[in-house]
mmCIF file of N, CA and C in Angstrom:
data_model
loop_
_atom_site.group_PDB
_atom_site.id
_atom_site.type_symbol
_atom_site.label_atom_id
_atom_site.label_comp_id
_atom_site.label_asym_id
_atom_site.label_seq_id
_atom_site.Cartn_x
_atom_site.Cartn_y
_atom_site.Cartn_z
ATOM 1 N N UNK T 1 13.437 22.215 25.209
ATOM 2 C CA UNK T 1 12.189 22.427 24.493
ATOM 3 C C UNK T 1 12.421 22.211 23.003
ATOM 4 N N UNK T 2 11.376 21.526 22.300
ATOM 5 C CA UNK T 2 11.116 21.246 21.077
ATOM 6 C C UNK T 2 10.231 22.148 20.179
ATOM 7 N N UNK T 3 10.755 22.386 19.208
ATOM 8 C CA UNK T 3 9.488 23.534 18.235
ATOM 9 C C UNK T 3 9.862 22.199 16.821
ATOM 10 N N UNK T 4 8.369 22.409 16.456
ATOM 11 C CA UNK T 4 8.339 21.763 14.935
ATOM 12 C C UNK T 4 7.907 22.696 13.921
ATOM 13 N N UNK T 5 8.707 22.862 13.089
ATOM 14 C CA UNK T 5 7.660 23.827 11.927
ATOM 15 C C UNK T 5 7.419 22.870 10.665
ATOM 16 N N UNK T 6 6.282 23.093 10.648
ATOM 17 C CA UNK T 6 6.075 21.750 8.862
ATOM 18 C C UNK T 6 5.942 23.154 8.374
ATOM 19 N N UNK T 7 6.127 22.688 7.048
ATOM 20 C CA UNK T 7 5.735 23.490 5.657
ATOM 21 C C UNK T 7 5.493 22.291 4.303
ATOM 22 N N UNK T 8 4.857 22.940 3.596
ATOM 23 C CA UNK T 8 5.114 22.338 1.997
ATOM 24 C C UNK T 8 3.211 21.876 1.922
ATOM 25 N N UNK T 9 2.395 22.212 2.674
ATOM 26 C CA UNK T 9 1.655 22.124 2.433
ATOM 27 C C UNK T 9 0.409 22.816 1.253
ATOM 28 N N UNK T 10 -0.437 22.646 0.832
ATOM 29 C CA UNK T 10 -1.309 23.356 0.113
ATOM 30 C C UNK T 10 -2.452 22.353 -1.203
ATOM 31 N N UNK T 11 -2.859 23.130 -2.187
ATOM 32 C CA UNK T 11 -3.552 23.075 -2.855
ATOM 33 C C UNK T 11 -3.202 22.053 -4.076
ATOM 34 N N UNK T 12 -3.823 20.792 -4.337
ATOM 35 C CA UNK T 12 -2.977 19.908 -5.150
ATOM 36 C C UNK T 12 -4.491 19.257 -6.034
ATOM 37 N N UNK T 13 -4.009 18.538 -7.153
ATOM 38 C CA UNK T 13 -5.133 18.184 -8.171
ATOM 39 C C UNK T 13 -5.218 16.513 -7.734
ATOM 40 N N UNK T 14 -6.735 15.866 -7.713
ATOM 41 C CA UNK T 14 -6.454 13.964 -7.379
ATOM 42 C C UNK T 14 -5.199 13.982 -8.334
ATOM 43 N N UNK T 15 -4.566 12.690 -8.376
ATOM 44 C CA UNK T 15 -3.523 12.368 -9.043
ATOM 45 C C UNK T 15 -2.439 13.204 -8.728
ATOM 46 N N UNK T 16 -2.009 13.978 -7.772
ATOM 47 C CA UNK T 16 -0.536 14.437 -7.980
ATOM 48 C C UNK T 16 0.049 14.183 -6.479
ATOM 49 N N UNK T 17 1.286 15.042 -6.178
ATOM 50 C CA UNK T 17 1.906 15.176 -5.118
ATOM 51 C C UNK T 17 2.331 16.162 -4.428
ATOM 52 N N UNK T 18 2.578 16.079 -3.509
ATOM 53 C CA UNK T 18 3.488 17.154 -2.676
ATOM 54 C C UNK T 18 4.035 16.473 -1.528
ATOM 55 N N UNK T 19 5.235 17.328 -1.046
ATOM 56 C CA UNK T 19 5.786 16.722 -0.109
ATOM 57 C C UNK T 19 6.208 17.626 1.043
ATOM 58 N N UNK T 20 5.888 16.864 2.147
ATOM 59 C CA UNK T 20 5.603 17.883 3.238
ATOM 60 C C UNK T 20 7.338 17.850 4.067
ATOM 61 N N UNK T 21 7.888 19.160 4.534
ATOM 62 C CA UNK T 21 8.980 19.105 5.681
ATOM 63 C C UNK T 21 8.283 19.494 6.979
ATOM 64 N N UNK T 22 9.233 19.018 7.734
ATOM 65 C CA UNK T 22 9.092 19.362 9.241
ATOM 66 C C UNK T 22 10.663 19.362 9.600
ATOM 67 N N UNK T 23 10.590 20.939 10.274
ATOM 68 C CA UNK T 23 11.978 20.789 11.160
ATOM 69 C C UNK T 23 12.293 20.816 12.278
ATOM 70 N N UNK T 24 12.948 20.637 13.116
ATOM 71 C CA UNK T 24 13.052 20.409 14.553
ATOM 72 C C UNK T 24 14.387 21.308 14.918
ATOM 73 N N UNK T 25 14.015 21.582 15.856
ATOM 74 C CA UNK T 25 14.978 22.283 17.025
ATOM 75 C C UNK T 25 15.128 21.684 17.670
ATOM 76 N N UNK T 26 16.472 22.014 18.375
ATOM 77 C CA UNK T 26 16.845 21.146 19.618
ATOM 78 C C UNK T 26 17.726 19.766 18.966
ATOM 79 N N UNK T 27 17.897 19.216 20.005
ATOM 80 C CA UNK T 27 19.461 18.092 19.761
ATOM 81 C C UNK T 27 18.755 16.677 20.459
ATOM 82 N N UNK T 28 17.517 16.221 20.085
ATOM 83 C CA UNK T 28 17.264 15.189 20.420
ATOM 84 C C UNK T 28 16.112 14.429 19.108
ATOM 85 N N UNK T 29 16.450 14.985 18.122
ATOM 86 C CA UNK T 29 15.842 15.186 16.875
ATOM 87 C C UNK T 29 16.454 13.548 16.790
ATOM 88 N N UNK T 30 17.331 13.083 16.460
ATOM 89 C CA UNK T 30 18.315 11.788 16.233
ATOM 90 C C UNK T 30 17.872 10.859 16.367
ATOM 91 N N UNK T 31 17.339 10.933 18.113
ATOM 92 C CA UNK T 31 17.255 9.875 18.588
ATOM 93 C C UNK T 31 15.620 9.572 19.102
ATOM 94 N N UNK T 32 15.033 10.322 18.369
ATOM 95 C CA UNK T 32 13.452 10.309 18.434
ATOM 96 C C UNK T 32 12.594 9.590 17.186
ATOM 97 N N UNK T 33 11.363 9.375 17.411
ATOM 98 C CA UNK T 33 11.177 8.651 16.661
ATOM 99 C C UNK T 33 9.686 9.643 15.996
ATOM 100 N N UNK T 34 9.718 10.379 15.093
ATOM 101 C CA UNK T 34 8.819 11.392 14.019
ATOM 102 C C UNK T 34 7.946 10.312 13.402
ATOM 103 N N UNK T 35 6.769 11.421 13.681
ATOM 104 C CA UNK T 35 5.449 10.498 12.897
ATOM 105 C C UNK T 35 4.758 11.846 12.075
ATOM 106 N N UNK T 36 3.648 11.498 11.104
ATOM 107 C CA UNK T 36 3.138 12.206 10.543
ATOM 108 C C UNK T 36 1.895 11.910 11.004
ATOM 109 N N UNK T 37 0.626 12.796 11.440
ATOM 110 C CA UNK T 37 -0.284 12.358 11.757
ATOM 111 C C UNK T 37 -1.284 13.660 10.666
ATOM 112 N N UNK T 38 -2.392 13.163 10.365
ATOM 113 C CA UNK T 38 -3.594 13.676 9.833
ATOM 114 C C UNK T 38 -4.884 14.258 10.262
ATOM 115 N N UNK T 39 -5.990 15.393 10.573
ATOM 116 C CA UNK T 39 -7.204 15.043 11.086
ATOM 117 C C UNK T 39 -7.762 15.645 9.758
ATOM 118 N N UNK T 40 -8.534 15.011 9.261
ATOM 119 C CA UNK T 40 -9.323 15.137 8.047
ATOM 120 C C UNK T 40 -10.865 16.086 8.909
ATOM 121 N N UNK T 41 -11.061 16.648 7.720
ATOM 122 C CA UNK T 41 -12.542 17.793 8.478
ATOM 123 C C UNK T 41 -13.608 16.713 9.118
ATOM 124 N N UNK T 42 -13.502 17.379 10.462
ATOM 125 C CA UNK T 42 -15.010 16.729 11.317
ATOM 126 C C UNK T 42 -14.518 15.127 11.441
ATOM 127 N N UNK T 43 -13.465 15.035 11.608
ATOM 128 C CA UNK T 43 -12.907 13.359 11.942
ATOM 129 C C UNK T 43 -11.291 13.405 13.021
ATOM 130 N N UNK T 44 -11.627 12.639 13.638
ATOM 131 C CA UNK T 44 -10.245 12.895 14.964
ATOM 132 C C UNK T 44 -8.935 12.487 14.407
ATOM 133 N N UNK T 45 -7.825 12.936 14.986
ATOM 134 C CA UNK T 45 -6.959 13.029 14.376
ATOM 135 C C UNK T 45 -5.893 11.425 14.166
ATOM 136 N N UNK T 46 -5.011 10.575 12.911
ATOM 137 C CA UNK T 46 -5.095 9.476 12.894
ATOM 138 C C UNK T 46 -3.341 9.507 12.546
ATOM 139 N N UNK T 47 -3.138 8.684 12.723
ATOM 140 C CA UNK T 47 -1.487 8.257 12.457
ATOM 141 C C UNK T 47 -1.289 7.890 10.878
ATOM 142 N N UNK T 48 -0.235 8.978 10.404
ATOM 143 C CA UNK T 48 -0.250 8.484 8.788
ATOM 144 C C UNK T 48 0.827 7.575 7.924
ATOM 145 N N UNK T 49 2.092 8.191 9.193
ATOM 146 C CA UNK T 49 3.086 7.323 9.220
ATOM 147 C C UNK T 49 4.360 7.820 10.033
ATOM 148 N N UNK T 50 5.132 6.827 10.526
ATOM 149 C CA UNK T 50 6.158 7.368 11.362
ATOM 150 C C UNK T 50 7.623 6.113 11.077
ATOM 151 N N UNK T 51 8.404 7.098 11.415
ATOM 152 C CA UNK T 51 9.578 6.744 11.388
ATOM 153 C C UNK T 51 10.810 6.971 12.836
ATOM 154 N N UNK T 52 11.228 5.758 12.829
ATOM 155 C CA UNK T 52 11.953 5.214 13.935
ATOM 156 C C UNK T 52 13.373 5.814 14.041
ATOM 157 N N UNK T 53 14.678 5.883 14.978
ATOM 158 C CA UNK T 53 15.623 6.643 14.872
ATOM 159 C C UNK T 53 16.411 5.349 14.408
ATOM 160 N N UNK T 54 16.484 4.191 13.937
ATOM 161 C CA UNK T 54 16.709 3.372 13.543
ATOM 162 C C UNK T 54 16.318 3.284 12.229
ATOM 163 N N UNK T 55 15.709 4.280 11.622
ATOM 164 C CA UNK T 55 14.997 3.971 10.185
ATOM 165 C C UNK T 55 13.790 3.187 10.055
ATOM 166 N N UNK T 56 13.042 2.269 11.035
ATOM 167 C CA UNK T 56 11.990 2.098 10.980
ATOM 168 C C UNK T 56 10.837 2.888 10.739
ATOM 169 N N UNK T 57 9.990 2.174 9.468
ATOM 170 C CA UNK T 57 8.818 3.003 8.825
ATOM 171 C C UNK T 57 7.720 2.184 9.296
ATOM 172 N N UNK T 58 6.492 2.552 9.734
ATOM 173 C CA UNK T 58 5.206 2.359 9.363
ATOM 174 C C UNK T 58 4.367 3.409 8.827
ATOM 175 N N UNK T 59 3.064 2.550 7.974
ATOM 176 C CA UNK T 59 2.589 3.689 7.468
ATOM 177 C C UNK T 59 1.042 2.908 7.882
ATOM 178 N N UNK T 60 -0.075 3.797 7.433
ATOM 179 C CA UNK T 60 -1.456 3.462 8.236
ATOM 180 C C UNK T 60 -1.999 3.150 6.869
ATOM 181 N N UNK T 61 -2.609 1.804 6.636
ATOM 182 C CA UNK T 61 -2.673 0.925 5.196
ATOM 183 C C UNK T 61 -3.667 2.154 4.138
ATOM 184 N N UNK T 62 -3.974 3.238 4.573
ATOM 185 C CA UNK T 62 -4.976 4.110 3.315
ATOM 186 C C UNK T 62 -3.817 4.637 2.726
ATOM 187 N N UNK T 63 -2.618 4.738 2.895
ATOM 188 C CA UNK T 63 -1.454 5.238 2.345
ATOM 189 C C UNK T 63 -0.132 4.451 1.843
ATOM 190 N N UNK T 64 -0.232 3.087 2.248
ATOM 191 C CA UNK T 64 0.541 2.208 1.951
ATOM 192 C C UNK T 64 0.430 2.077 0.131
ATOM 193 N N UNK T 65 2.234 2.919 -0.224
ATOM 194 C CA UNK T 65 2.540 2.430 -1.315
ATOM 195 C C UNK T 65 1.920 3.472 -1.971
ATOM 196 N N UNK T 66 1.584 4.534 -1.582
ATOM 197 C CA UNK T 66 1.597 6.361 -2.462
ATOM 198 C C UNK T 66 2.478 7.028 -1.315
ATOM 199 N N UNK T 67 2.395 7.130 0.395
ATOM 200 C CA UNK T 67 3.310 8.000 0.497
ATOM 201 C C UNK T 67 4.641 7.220 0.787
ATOM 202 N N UNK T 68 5.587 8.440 1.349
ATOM 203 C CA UNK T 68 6.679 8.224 2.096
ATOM 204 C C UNK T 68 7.376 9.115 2.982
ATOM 205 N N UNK T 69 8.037 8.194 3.718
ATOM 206 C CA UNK T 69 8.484 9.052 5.069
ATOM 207 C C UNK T 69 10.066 8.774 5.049
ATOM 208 N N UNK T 70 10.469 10.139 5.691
ATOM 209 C CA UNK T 70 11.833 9.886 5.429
ATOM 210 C C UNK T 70 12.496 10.912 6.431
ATOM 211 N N UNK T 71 13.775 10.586 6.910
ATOM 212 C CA UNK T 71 14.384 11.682 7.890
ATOM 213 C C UNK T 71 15.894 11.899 7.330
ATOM 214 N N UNK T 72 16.241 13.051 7.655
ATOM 215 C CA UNK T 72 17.441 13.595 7.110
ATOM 216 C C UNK T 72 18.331 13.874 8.990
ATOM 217 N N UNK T 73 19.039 13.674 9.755
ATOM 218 C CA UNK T 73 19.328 13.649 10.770
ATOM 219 C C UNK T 73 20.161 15.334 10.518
ATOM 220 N N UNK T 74 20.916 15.058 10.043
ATOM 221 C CA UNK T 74 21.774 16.109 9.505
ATOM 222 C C UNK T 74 21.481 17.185 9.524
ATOM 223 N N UNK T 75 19.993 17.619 9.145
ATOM 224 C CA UNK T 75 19.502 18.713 9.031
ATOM 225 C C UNK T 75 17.811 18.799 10.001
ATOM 226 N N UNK T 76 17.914 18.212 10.299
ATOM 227 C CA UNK T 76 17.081 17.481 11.613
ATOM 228 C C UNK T 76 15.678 17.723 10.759
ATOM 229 N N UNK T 77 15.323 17.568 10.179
ATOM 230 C CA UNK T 77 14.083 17.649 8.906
ATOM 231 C C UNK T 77 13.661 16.184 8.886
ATOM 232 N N UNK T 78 11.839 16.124 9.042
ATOM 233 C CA UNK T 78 11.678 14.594 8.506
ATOM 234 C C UNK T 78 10.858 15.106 7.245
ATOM 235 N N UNK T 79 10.444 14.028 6.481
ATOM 236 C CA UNK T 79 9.745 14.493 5.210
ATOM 237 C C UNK T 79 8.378 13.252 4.868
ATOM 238 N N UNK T 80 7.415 14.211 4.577
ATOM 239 C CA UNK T 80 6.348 13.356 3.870
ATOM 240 C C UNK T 80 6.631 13.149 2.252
ATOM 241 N N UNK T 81 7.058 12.437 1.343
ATOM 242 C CA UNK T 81 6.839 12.265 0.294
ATOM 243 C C UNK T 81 4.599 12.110 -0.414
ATOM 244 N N UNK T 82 3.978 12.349 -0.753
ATOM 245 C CA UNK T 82 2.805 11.793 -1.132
ATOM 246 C C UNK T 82 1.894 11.837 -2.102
ATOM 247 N N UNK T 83 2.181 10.897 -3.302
ATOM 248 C CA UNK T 83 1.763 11.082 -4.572
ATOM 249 C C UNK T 83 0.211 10.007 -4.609
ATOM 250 N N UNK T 84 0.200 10.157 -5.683
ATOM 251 C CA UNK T 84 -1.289 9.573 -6.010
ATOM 252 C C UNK T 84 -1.958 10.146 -4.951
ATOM 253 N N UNK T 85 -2.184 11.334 -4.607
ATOM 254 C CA UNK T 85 -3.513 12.036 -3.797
ATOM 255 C C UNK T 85 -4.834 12.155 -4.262
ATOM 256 N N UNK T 86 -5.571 11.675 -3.224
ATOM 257 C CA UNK T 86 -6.933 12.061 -3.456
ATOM 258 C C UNK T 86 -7.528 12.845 -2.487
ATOM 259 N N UNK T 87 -8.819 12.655 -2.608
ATOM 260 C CA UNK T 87 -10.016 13.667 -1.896
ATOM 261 C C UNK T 87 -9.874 13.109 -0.004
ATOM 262 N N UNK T 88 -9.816 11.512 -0.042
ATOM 263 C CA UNK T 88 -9.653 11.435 1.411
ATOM 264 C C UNK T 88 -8.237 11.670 2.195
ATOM 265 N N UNK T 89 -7.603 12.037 1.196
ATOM 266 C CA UNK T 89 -6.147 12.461 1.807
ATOM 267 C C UNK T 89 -6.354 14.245 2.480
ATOM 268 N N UNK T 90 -7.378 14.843 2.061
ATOM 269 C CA UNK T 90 -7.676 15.991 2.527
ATOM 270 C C UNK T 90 -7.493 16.216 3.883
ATOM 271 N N UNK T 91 -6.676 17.177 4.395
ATOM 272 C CA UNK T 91 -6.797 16.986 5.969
ATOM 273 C C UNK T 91 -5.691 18.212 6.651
ATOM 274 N N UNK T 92 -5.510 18.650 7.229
ATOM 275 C CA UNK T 92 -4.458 19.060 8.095
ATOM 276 C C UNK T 92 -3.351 18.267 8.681
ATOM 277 N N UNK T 93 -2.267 18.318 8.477
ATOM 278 C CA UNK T 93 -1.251 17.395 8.690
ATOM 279 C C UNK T 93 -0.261 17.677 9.650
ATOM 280 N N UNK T 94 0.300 17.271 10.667
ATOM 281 C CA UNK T 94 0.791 17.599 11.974
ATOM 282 C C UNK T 94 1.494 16.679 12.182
ATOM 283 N N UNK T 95 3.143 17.432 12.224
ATOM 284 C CA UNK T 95 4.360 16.151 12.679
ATOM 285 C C UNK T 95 4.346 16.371 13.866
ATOM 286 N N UNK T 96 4.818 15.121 14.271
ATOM 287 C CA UNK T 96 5.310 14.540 15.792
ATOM 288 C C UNK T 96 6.637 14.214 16.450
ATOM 289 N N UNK T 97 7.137 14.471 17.196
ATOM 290 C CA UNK T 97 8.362 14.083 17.877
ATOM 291 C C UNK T 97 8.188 13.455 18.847
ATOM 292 N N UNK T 98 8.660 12.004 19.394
ATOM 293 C CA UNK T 98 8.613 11.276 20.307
ATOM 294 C C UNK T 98 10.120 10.633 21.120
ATOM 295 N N UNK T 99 9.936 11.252 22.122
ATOM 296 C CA UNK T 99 11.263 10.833 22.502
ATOM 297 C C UNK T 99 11.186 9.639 24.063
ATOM 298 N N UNK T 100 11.773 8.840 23.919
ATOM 299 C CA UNK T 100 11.405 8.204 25.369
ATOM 300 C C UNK T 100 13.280 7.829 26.105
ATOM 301 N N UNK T 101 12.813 8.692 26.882
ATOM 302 C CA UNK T 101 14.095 8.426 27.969
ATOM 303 C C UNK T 101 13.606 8.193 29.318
ATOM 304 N N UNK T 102 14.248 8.967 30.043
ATOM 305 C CA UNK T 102 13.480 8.316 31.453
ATOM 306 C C UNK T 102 12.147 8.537 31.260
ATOM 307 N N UNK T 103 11.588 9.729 30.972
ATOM 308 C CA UNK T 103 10.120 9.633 30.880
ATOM 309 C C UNK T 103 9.706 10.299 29.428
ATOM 310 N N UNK T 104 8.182 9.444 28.758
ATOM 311 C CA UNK T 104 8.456 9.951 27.201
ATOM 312 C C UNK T 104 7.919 11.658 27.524
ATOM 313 N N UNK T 105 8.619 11.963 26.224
ATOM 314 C CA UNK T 105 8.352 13.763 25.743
ATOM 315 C C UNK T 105 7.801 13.444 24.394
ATOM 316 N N UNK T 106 6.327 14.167 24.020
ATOM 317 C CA UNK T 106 6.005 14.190 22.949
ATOM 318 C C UNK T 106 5.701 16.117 22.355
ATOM 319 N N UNK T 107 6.065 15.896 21.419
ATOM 320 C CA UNK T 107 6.005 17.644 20.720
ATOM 321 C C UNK T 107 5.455 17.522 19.317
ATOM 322 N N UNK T 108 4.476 18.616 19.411
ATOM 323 C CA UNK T 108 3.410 18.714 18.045
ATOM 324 C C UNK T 108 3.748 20.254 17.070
ATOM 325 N N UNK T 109 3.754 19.898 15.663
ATOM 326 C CA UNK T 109 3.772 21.035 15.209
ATOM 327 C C UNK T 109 2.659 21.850 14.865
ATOM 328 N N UNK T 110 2.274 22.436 14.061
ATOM 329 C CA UNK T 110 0.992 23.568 14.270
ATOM 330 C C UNK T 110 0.202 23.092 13.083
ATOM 331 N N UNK T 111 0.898 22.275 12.734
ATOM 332 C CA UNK T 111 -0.276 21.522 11.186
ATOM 333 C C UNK T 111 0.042 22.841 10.030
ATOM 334 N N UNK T 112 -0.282 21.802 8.917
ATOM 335 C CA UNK T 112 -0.106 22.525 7.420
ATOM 336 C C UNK T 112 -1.192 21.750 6.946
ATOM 337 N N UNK T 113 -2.149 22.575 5.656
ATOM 338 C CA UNK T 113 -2.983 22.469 5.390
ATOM 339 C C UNK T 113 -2.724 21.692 3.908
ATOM 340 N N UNK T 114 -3.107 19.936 3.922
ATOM 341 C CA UNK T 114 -3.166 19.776 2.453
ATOM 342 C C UNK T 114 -4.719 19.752 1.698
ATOM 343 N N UNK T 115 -4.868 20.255 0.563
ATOM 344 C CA UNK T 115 -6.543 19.956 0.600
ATOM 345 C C UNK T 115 -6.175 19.345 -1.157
ATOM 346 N N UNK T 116 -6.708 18.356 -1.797
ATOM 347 C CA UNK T 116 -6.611 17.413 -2.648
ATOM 348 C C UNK T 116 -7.899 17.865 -3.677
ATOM 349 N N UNK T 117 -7.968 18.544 -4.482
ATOM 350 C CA UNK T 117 -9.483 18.581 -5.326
ATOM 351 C C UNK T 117 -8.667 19.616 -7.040
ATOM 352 N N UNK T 118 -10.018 19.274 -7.540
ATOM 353 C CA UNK T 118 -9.706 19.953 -8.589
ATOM 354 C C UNK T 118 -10.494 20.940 -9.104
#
Protein backbone atom coordinates (compact mmCIF):
# COMPACT_ATOMS: atom_id res chain seq x y z
CA UNK A 1 0.00 0.00 0.00
CA UNK A 2 0.79 3.54 -1.03
CA UNK A 3 -0.01 6.81 1.12
CA UNK A 4 0.81 10.28 -0.50
CA UNK A 5 0.97 13.29 1.66
CA UNK A 6 1.39 16.74 -0.38
CA UNK A 7 2.00 19.78 1.56
CA UNK A 8 3.28 23.34 0.69
CA UNK A 9 0.13 24.44 -0.34
CA UNK A 10 -1.79 27.82 0.43
CA UNK A 11 -2.43 31.47 -0.03
CA UNK A 12 -0.18 33.28 -2.73
CA UNK A 13 -0.36 36.93 -4.56
CA UNK A 14 -0.80 36.78 -9.03
CA UNK A 15 2.85 37.01 -9.74
CA UNK A 16 4.50 34.76 -7.18
CA UNK A 17 5.25 31.13 -6.21
CA UNK A 18 5.11 28.25 -4.20
CA UNK A 19 6.15 24.94 -4.37
CA UNK A 20 4.30 22.00 -3.64
CA UNK A 21 5.92 18.34 -1.96
CA UNK A 22 4.46 15.08 -2.06
CA UNK A 23 5.82 12.11 -0.23
CA UNK A 24 5.43 8.58 -0.71
CA UNK A 25 5.60 5.53 1.27
CA UNK A 26 6.43 2.38 0.32
CA UNK A 27 9.41 1.11 -2.06
CA UNK A 28 7.94 1.46 -5.44
CA UNK A 29 8.18 5.27 -5.39
CA UNK A 30 11.46 4.77 -8.06
CA UNK A 31 10.02 3.10 -10.40
CA UNK A 32 6.66 4.89 -10.82
CA UNK A 33 5.82 7.47 -12.75
CA UNK A 34 4.19 10.88 -10.34
CA UNK A 35 1.94 13.34 -11.85
CA UNK A 36 0.49 16.47 -10.47
CA UNK A 37 -3.05 16.85 -11.22
CA UNK A 38 -5.46 20.02 -10.48
CA UNK A 39 -9.47 20.46 -10.10
CA UNK A 40 -10.07 24.12 -10.17
CA UNK A 41 -13.72 25.13 -8.36
CA UNK A 42 -16.80 23.63 -10.25
CA UNK A 43 -14.39 22.15 -13.10
CA UNK A 44 -13.22 18.27 -13.27
CA UNK A 45 -10.14 17.38 -12.34
CA UNK A 46 -7.01 17.90 -15.21
CA UNK A 47 -3.37 16.74 -15.53
CA UNK A 48 -0.81 19.51 -14.65
CA UNK A 49 2.21 17.67 -15.07
CA UNK A 50 3.98 14.41 -14.56
CA UNK A 51 7.11 12.91 -14.40
CA UNK A 52 8.50 9.58 -15.61
CA UNK A 53 10.96 7.15 -13.50
CA UNK A 54 13.27 7.87 -16.29
CA UNK A 55 13.04 11.64 -15.74
CA UNK A 56 10.55 12.22 -18.31
CA UNK A 57 8.46 15.54 -17.92
CA UNK A 58 5.24 16.62 -19.41
CA UNK A 59 3.42 19.46 -18.51
CA UNK A 60 -0.38 20.52 -19.73
CA UNK A 61 0.46 23.78 -22.14
CA UNK A 62 -1.55 26.48 -19.37
CA UNK A 63 1.65 25.83 -17.38
CA UNK A 64 4.31 25.32 -19.83
CA UNK A 65 7.37 27.40 -18.82
CA UNK A 66 6.05 28.85 -15.10
CA UNK A 67 5.90 25.44 -13.44
CA UNK A 68 8.11 22.54 -12.64
CA UNK A 69 8.24 19.08 -11.74
CA UNK A 70 10.80 17.31 -10.22
CA UNK A 71 11.55 13.99 -8.16
CA UNK A 72 14.07 13.38 -5.54
CA UNK A 73 14.17 9.26 -5.45
CA UNK A 74 16.23 9.35 -2.38
CA UNK A 75 13.79 10.77 -0.32
CA UNK A 76 10.90 9.49 -2.33
CA UNK A 77 9.38 13.22 -2.56
CA UNK A 78 8.21 14.62 -6.02
CA UNK A 79 7.93 18.42 -6.20
CA UNK A 80 5.81 21.10 -7.93
CA UNK A 81 8.01 24.11 -8.50
CA UNK A 82 5.20 27.14 -9.71
CA UNK A 83 5.91 30.69 -10.27
CA UNK A 84 4.22 33.30 -12.27
CA UNK A 85 0.74 32.27 -10.61
CA UNK A 86 -2.39 33.45 -11.40
CA UNK A 87 -6.14 33.38 -10.70
CA UNK A 88 -6.66 30.23 -13.13
CA UNK A 89 -4.01 28.36 -11.39
CA UNK A 90 -6.53 28.38 -8.39
CA UNK A 91 -7.45 24.90 -7.59
CA UNK A 92 -6.82 21.98 -5.28
CA UNK A 93 -3.85 20.05 -6.23
CA UNK A 94 -3.50 16.21 -5.92
CA UNK A 95 -0.32 14.02 -6.59
CA UNK A 96 -0.40 10.80 -8.27
CA UNK A 97 1.51 7.60 -8.25
CA UNK A 98 1.40 5.29 -11.16
CA UNK A 99 2.91 2.17 -11.23
CA UNK A 100 2.48 -0.48 -14.05
CA UNK A 101 3.68 -3.99 -13.50
CA UNK A 102 1.71 -6.87 -14.11
CA UNK A 103 -1.31 -4.89 -13.53
CA UNK A 104 -1.30 -0.86 -13.21
CA UNK A 105 -1.72 0.51 -9.39
CA UNK A 106 -2.70 4.05 -9.21
CA UNK A 107 -2.63 6.07 -5.63
CA UNK A 108 -4.04 9.60 -4.89
CA UNK A 109 -3.11 12.01 -2.26
CA UNK A 110 -5.77 14.06 -0.34
CA UNK A 111 -5.08 17.39 -2.28
CA UNK A 112 -3.60 20.71 -0.87
CA UNK A 113 -5.24 23.79 -1.36
CA UNK A 114 -3.50 26.51 -3.70
CA UNK A 115 -5.72 29.64 -4.09
CA UNK A 116 -3.78 32.59 -6.22
CA UNK A 117 -5.46 36.25 -5.46
CA UNK A 118 -4.62 39.29 -3.83
Amino acid sequence: QVQLVESGGGLVQPGGSLRLSCKASGSIFSISTMGWYRQPPGKQRELVASITSGDRTNYADSVKGRFAISRDNAKNTVYLQMNSLNAEDTAVYYCNLQFRGLSIREYWGQGTQVTVSS
